[in-house]
Structures are given as C-alpha cells and as structure tokens.
CSV table of C-alpha atoms in Angstrom, one decimal:
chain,number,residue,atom,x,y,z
A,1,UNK,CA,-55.7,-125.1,163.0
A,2,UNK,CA,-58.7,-126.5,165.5
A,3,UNK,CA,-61.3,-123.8,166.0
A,4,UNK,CA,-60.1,-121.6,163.0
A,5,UNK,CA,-63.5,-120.7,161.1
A,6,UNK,CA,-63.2,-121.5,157.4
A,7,UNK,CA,-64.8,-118.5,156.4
A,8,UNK,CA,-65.7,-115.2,157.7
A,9,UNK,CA,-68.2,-112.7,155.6
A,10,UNK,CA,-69.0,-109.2,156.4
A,11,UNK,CA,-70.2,-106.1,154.4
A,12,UNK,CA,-69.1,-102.6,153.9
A,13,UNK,CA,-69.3,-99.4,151.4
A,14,UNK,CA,-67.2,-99.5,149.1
A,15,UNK,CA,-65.4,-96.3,150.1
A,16,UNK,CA,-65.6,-94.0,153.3
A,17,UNK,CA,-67.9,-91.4,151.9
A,18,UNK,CA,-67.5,-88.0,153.1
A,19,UNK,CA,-70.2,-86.1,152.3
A,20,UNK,CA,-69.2,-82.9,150.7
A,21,UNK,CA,-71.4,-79.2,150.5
A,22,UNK,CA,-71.7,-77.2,148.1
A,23,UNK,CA,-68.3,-75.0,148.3
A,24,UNK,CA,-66.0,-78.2,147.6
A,25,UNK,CA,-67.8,-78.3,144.6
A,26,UNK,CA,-67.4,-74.5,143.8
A,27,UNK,CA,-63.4,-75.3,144.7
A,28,UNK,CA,-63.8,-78.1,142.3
A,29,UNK,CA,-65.3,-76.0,139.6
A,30,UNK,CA,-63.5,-72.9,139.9
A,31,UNK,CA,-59.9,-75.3,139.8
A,32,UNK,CA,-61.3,-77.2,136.4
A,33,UNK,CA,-62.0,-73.9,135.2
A,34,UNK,CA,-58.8,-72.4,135.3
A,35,UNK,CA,-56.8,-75.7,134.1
A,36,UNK,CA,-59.3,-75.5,130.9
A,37,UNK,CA,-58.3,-71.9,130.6
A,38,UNK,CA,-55.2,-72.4,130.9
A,39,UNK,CA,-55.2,-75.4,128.3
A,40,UNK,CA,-57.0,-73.1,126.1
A,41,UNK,CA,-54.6,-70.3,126.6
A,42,UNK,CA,-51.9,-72.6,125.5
A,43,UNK,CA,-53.6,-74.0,122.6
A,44,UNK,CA,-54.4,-77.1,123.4
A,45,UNK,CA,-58.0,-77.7,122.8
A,46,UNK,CA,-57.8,-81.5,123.6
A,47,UNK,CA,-56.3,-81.3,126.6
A,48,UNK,CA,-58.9,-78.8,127.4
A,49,UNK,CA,-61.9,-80.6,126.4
A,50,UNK,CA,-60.2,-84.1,128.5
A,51,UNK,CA,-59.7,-81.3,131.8
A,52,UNK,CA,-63.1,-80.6,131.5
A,53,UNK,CA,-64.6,-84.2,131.6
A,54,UNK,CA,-62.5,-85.4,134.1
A,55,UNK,CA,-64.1,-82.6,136.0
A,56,UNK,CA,-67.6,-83.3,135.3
A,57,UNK,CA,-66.7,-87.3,136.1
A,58,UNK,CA,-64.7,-86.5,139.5
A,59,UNK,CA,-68.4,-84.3,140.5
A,60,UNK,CA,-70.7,-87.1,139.8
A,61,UNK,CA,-68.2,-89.5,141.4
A,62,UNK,CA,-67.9,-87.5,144.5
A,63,UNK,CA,-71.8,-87.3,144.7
A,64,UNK,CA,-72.2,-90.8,144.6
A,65,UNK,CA,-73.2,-93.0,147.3
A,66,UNK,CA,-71.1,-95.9,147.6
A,67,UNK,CA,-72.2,-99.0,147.1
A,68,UNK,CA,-72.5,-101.7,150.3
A,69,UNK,CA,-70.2,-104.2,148.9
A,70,UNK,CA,-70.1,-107.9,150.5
A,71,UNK,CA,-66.4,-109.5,151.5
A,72,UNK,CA,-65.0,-112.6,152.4
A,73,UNK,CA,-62.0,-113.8,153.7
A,74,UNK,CA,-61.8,-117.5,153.2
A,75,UNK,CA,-59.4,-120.8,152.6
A,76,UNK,CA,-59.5,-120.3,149.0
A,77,UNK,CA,-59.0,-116.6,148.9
A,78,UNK,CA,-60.1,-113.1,149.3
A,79,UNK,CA,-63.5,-112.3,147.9
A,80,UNK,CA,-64.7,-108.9,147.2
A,81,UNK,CA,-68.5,-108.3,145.5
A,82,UNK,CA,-68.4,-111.4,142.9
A,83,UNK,CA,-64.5,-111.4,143.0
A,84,UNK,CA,-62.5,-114.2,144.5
A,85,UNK,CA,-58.6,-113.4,144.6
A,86,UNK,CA,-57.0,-117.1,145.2
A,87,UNK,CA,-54.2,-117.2,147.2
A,88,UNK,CA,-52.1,-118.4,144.6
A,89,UNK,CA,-52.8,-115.1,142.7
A,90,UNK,CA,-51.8,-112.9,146.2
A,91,UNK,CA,-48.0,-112.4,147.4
A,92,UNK,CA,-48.2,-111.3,150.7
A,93,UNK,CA,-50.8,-109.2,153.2
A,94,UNK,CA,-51.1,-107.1,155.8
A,95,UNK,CA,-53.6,-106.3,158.5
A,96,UNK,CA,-53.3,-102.3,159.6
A,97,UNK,CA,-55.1,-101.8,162.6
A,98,UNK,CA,-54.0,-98.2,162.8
A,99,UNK,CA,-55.3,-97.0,159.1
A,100,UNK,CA,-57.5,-93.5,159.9
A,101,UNK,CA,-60.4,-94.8,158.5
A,102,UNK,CA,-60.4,-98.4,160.9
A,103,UNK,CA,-58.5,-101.6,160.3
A,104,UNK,CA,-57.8,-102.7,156.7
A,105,UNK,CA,-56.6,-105.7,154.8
A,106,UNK,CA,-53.9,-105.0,152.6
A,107,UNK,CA,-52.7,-108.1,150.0
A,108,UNK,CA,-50.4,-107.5,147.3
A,109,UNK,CA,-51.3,-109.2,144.3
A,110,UNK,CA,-49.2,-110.9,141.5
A,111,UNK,CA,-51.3,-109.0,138.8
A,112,UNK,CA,-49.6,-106.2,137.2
A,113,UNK,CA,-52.7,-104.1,136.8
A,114,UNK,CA,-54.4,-104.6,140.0
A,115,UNK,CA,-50.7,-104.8,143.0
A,116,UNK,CA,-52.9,-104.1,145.5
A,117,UNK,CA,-56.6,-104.8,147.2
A,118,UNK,CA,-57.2,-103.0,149.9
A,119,UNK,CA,-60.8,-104.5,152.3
A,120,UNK,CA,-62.0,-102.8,155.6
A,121,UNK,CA,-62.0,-105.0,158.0
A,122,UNK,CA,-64.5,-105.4,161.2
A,123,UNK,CA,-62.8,-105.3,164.3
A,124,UNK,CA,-64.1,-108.3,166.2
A,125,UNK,CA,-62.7,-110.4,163.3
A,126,UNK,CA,-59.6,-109.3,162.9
A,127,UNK,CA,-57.8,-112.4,164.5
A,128,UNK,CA,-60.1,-114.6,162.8
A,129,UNK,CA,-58.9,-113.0,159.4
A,130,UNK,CA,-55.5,-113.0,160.3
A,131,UNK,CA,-55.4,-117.0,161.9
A,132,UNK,CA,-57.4,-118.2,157.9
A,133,UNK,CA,-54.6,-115.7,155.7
A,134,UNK,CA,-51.0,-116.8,158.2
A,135,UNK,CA,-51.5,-120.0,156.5
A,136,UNK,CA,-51.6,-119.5,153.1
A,137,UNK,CA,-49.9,-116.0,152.3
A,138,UNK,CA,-46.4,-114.4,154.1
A,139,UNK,CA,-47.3,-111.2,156.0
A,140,UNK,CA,-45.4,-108.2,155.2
A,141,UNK,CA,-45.5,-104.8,155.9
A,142,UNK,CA,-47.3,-103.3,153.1
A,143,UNK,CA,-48.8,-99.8,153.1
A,144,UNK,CA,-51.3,-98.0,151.4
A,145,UNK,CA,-50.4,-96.3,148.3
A,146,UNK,CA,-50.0,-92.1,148.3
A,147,UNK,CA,-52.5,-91.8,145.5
A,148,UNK,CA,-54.9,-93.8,147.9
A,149,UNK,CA,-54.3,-91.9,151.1
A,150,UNK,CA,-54.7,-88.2,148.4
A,151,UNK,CA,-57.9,-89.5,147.2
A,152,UNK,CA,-59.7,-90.2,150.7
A,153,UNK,CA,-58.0,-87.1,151.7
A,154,UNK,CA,-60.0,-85.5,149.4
A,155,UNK,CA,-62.7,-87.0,149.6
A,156,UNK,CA,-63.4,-89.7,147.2
C-alpha cells in the first residue's frame, strides 16, 4: 500500500503501574497469613511454605517499577524488548481501542505457551498499526484474558 510506513516504534512500561500504600500491603499480608494458617492447620507444611513465598514474590512484584520497554510493529512482525513475533508465528489480531487502560494490540499466537501478546498502543498510530498488520494477519475479535483483566484489577 503507497504511503503505509514500514515500521512504526514507540515505547511504554511494561505494565500500568498503580502505585499501591501501605494498607494493600497489610490486606496482602494479613490474606497470606491466614492461607498459611490455614495450610498449617490442615497439615500441609508445603503448601504452607509455597503460600508464603508466593506472598513475599507477589510484594516485591507489586513494588516494582516497571520497566519502559521498547515496541514495534513492523512487515516482519511484532517486536516487543529484543523479541520479534513473525507473522507466520501469529494467527490473528486485534486492535481494542476501548481497553480501560488505552488502546491495545491483541495477537493470538500459534505457541502453546505464550496464545496471546498483548502491546499498548499510542493513539496517533493506531491506523498506521492497523494498515502494516491487515496485510499480513486476519483480524478477529479477540479479548483480553480474565486472569489479565484480575491482575490489573489488582494492581499488578
């Protein structure tokens, strides 16, 4: 297509970070406390000790700062950080401008461990990014997973 760039690069965090005081981390504590009590209670000391670490690790995850990550949307494929996805390892995208947290790029990919990469997008390049994917990839309505929509509910 005449005047469709070949590439369009941008950079974002990683994840919408939501900074969190100090009583979502008492809610966190208090919760991980009463499942390794409870794990206790019932006798199951590895359970316990794995409630208790995943804990610690959700803390220091929700602390974190995330990372400003470069993307690109280009003819050979999707690139996040030092990933490229080819388009002849993607199925099909999507482009929801409505998402809570700004427009995103959904594309379903043909790996069993990783169906889905999600990108926010900029606004002023959404028709850019949509006139470089049409070509190469079938749209399709595809929508964020529940676990995904929990998560930044909560605030990771």
């Amino acid at each position: 297509m005449e005047g469709t760039p070949r590439a369009i690069t941008w950079e974002a965090p990683e994840h919408q970070h939501i900074e969190k005081n100090s009583d979502w981390f008492w809610a966190l504590g208090i919760v991980t406390i009463a499942m390794v009590l409870a794990a206790l209670f019932f006798g199951n000391i590895l359970f316990a000790f794995v409630l208790g670490l995943a804990g610690g690790v959700a803390s220091l995850q929700a602390a974190r700062k995330p990372r400003i990550i470069p993307f690109a949307v280009t003819v050979r494929g999707v690139r996040v950080d030092d990933q490229l996805y080819p388009y002849s390892s993607l199925e099909a995208y999507y482009i929801d401008e409505d998402s809570p947290t700004g427009p995103i790029l959904l594309a379903r990919s043909k790996r069993t461990f990783m169906p889905l990469i999600i990108l926010p997008l900029p606004e002023e390049y959404i028709d850019d990014i949509d006139d470089i994917i049409k070509e190469r990839l079938e749209e399709e309505h595809i929508e964020e997973p529940f676990f995904y929509k929990l998560l930044e509910f909560l605030g990771f």
